mmCIF file of C-alpha atoms in Angstrom:
data_model
loop_
_atom_site.group_PDB
_atom_site.id
_atom_site.type_symbol
_atom_site.label_atom_id
_atom_site.label_comp_id
_atom_site.label_asym_id
_atom_site.label_seq_id
_atom_site.Cartn_x
_atom_site.Cartn_y
_atom_site.Cartn_z
ATOM 1 C CA UNK A 1 0.000 0.000 0.000
ATOM 2 C CA UNK A 2 2.855 2.373 0.872
ATOM 3 C CA UNK A 3 4.455 1.943 -2.569
ATOM 4 C CA UNK A 4 1.185 2.980 -4.274
ATOM 5 C CA UNK A 5 1.053 6.144 -2.159
ATOM 6 C CA UNK A 6 4.678 6.938 -2.961
ATOM 7 C CA UNK A 7 3.963 6.566 -6.684
ATOM 8 C CA UNK A 8 0.823 8.699 -6.416
ATOM 9 C CA UNK A 9 2.673 11.439 -4.519
ATOM 10 C CA UNK A 10 5.492 11.380 -7.075
ATOM 11 C CA UNK A 11 2.987 11.753 -9.936
ATOM 12 C CA UNK A 12 1.203 14.613 -8.171
ATOM 13 C CA UNK A 13 4.510 16.388 -7.485
ATOM 14 C CA UNK A 14 5.521 16.044 -11.137
ATOM 15 C CA UNK A 15 2.163 17.381 -12.341
ATOM 16 C CA UNK A 16 2.417 20.330 -9.955
ATOM 17 C CA UNK A 17 5.931 21.047 -11.212
ATOM 18 C CA UNK A 18 4.813 20.955 -14.852
ATOM 19 C CA UNK A 19 1.804 23.206 -14.269
ATOM 20 C CA UNK A 20 3.857 25.692 -12.250
ATOM 21 C CA UNK A 21 6.627 25.710 -14.868
ATOM 22 C CA UNK A 22 4.617 27.717 -17.410
ATOM 23 C CA UNK A 23 6.758 30.870 -17.378
ATOM 24 C CA UNK A 24 9.381 29.315 -19.660
ATOM 25 C CA UNK A 25 6.842 28.766 -22.421
ATOM 26 C CA UNK A 26 8.212 25.370 -23.403
ATOM 27 C CA UNK A 27 7.068 21.808 -23.328
ATOM 28 C CA UNK A 28 9.451 19.884 -21.139
ATOM 29 C CA UNK A 29 10.271 16.434 -22.329
ATOM 30 C CA UNK A 30 12.848 15.798 -19.615
ATOM 31 C CA UNK A 31 12.785 16.668 -15.924
ATOM 32 C CA UNK A 32 14.923 15.952 -12.875
ATOM 33 C CA UNK A 33 13.784 16.774 -9.348
ATOM 34 C CA UNK A 34 15.724 16.860 -6.086
ATOM 35 C CA UNK A 35 14.507 17.499 -2.557
ATOM 36 C CA UNK A 36 16.470 19.570 -0.039
ATOM 37 C CA UNK A 37 15.939 21.355 3.248
ATOM 38 C CA UNK A 38 15.975 25.127 3.568
ATOM 39 C CA UNK A 39 17.613 25.635 6.944
ATOM 40 C CA UNK A 40 17.130 28.845 8.920
ATOM 41 C CA UNK A 41 19.866 30.345 11.066
ATOM 42 C CA UNK A 42 21.220 33.142 8.882
ATOM 43 C CA UNK A 43 24.060 31.108 7.380
ATOM 44 C CA UNK A 44 24.524 31.353 3.604
ATOM 45 C CA UNK A 45 23.743 27.881 2.194
ATOM 46 C CA UNK A 46 23.623 26.487 -1.363
ATOM 47 C CA UNK A 47 21.786 23.624 -3.047
ATOM 48 C CA UNK A 48 23.174 22.683 -6.483
ATOM 49 C CA UNK A 49 22.041 20.148 -9.074
ATOM 50 C CA UNK A 50 23.905 19.070 -12.215
ATOM 51 C CA UNK A 51 22.089 17.437 -15.121
ATOM 52 C CA UNK A 52 23.968 14.187 -15.643
ATOM 53 C CA UNK A 53 25.721 13.998 -19.005
ATOM 54 C CA UNK A 54 24.986 17.672 -19.821
ATOM 55 C CA UNK A 55 26.789 20.938 -19.275
ATOM 56 C CA UNK A 56 23.757 22.319 -17.412
ATOM 57 C CA UNK A 57 23.469 22.904 -13.689
ATOM 58 C CA UNK A 58 21.653 25.169 -11.287
ATOM 59 C CA UNK A 59 22.412 26.506 -7.830
ATOM 60 C CA UNK A 60 20.194 28.179 -5.256
ATOM 61 C CA UNK A 61 21.964 30.134 -2.525
ATOM 62 C CA UNK A 62 20.017 31.647 0.355
ATOM 63 C CA UNK A 63 20.076 32.992 3.876
ATOM 64 C CA UNK A 64 16.925 32.470 5.942
ATOM 65 C CA UNK A 65 15.644 33.027 9.464
ATOM 66 C CA UNK A 66 12.641 31.506 11.175
ATOM 67 C CA UNK A 67 11.478 28.470 13.079
ATOM 68 C CA UNK A 68 12.579 25.096 11.768
ATOM 69 C CA UNK A 69 13.845 23.728 8.476
ATOM 70 C CA UNK A 70 11.452 23.356 5.537
ATOM 71 C CA UNK A 71 11.410 20.785 2.755
ATOM 72 C CA UNK A 72 11.886 22.422 -0.683
ATOM 73 C CA UNK A 73 12.254 21.039 -4.212
ATOM 74 C CA UNK A 74 14.562 21.929 -7.111
ATOM 75 C CA UNK A 75 13.472 20.979 -10.603
ATOM 76 C CA UNK A 76 15.569 21.040 -13.760
ATOM 77 C CA UNK A 77 13.851 20.641 -17.100
ATOM 78 C CA UNK A 78 14.730 20.842 -20.770
ATOM 79 C CA UNK A 79 12.939 20.528 -24.057
ATOM 80 C CA UNK A 80 13.326 17.621 -26.482
ATOM 81 C CA UNK A 81 16.103 19.183 -28.573
ATOM 82 C CA UNK A 82 18.127 20.371 -25.533
ATOM 83 C CA UNK A 83 17.955 24.065 -26.460
ATOM 84 C CA UNK A 84 15.636 25.432 -23.725
ATOM 85 C CA UNK A 85 16.142 24.860 -20.020
ATOM 86 C CA UNK A 86 14.606 25.857 -16.735
ATOM 87 C CA UNK A 87 15.477 25.642 -13.082
ATOM 88 C CA UNK A 88 12.939 26.186 -10.344
ATOM 89 C CA UNK A 89 12.982 26.049 -6.570
ATOM 90 C CA UNK A 90 9.782 25.929 -4.552
ATOM 91 C CA UNK A 91 8.206 24.812 -1.319
ATOM 92 C CA UNK A 92 5.805 22.069 -2.408
ATOM 93 C CA UNK A 93 2.496 21.578 -0.693
ATOM 94 C CA UNK A 94 2.444 24.540 1.666
ATOM 95 C CA UNK A 95 3.549 28.126 2.095
ATOM 96 C CA UNK A 96 6.929 29.011 3.497
ATOM 97 C CA UNK A 97 6.978 30.799 6.832
ATOM 98 C CA UNK A 98 10.701 31.573 6.674
ATOM 99 C CA UNK A 99 12.135 35.088 6.472
ATOM 100 C CA UNK A 100 14.602 35.128 3.557
ATOM 101 C CA UNK A 101 17.438 37.569 4.057
ATOM 102 C CA UNK A 102 18.815 36.850 0.584
ATOM 103 C CA UNK A 103 18.515 34.509 -2.372
ATOM 104 C CA UNK A 104 20.324 33.924 -5.633
ATOM 105 C CA UNK A 105 19.623 31.348 -8.323
ATOM 106 C CA UNK A 106 22.204 30.759 -11.045
ATOM 107 C CA UNK A 107 22.286 28.503 -14.081
ATOM 108 C CA UNK A 108 25.538 27.290 -15.629
ATOM 109 C CA UNK A 109 26.240 26.091 -19.176
ATOM 110 C CA UNK A 110 23.267 28.055 -20.557
ATOM 111 C CA UNK A 111 22.187 31.703 -20.706
ATOM 112 C CA UNK A 112 19.343 32.911 -18.477
ATOM 113 C CA UNK A 113 16.729 34.833 -20.451
ATOM 114 C CA UNK A 114 13.767 35.174 -18.085
ATOM 115 C CA UNK A 115 12.955 34.900 -14.385
ATOM 116 C CA UNK A 116 9.866 34.612 -12.251
ATOM 117 C CA UNK A 117 9.835 35.004 -8.489
ATOM 118 C CA UNK A 118 6.750 34.402 -6.344
ATOM 119 C CA UNK A 119 5.786 34.935 -2.736
ATOM 120 C CA UNK A 120 4.537 32.148 -0.463
ATOM 121 C CA UNK A 121 0.938 32.924 -1.488
ATOM 122 C CA UNK A 122 1.927 32.298 -5.154
ATOM 123 C CA UNK A 123 1.575 35.940 -6.197
ATOM 124 C CA UNK A 124 4.449 37.405 -8.224
ATOM 125 C CA UNK A 125 6.958 39.526 -6.348
ATOM 126 C CA UNK A 126 7.045 43.148 -7.395
ATOM 127 C CA UNK A 127 9.549 43.701 -10.237
ATOM 128 C CA UNK A 128 11.626 46.023 -8.051
ATOM 129 C CA UNK A 129 12.170 43.253 -5.433
ATOM 130 C CA UNK A 130 14.505 41.175 -7.630
ATOM 131 C CA UNK A 131 16.840 41.514 -10.581
ATOM 132 C CA UNK A 132 17.655 39.226 -13.495
ATOM 133 C CA UNK A 133 21.324 39.518 -14.401
ATOM 134 C CA UNK A 134 21.695 38.016 -17.870
ATOM 135 C CA UNK A 135 25.481 38.467 -17.853
ATOM 136 C CA UNK A 136 25.849 36.103 -14.873
ATOM 137 C CA UNK A 137 22.707 34.058 -15.705
ATOM 138 C CA UNK A 138 21.269 34.701 -12.256
ATOM 139 C CA UNK A 139 18.322 36.166 -10.392
ATOM 140 C CA UNK A 140 18.618 37.625 -6.893
ATOM 141 C CA UNK A 141 16.922 39.943 -4.440
ATOM 142 C CA UNK A 142 17.310 43.711 -4.491
ATOM 143 C CA UNK A 143 18.371 44.307 -0.882
ATOM 144 C CA UNK A 144 16.533 47.543 -0.137
ATOM 145 C CA UNK A 145 13.318 46.476 -1.940
ATOM 146 C CA UNK A 146 12.973 42.728 -1.201
ATOM 147 C CA UNK A 147 10.219 42.055 1.368
ATOM 148 C CA UNK A 148 11.885 38.810 2.540
ATOM 149 C CA UNK A 149 9.079 36.464 1.478
ATOM 150 C CA UNK A 150 9.781 33.686 -1.016
ATOM 151 C CA UNK A 151 7.712 30.782 -2.315
ATOM 152 C CA UNK A 152 9.119 29.984 -5.753
ATOM 153 C CA UNK A 153 11.998 31.061 -8.017
ATOM 154 C CA UNK A 154 12.378 30.049 -11.655
ATOM 155 C CA UNK A 155 15.032 30.844 -14.238
ATOM 156 C CA UNK A 156 14.452 30.141 -17.914
ATOM 157 C CA UNK A 157 17.508 29.687 -20.071
ATOM 158 C CA UNK A 158 18.615 28.855 -23.597
ATOM 159 C CA UNK A 159 21.687 27.256 -25.044
ATOM 160 C CA UNK A 160 24.019 29.878 -26.462
ATOM 161 C CA UNK A 161 23.961 30.036 -30.234
ATOM 162 C CA UNK A 162 27.233 29.061 -31.813
ATOM 163 C CA UNK A 163 28.799 31.410 -34.334
ATOM 164 C CA UNK A 164 29.854 29.916 -37.664
#
């Protein structure tokens, strides 16, 4: 019985990831998901995931304060021809109660072209609260504007075009 529930929960998590991954405007044919804990305490911590066999990885660095650790999920996805990629980090199933002092998501091996950042209630953060830096393929908070609430971060990226 437990194995059926595990399979059902995995399917639901994947469906939630796909439906939430709409900002990149691509149909993902491949996805990899990893679970990690966001740990409060004010220390700068990083979760990183590399796509096996590809020159594509993502890191999420944060500092948070609050009660206890929370379970979060990182998802990497790419389209069928390996030209469009996305990385997202979110708290699945419930809202985060942590106070984020800082966050930065970076993708490596591809060029970030778009970002979406949401609060714990799933509403988009105000554009002045974060900045997409295409030169470093990252998105991070704007210190004096960020209201310290985070529920989901996604970076959309594309493979750099090769010059002939």
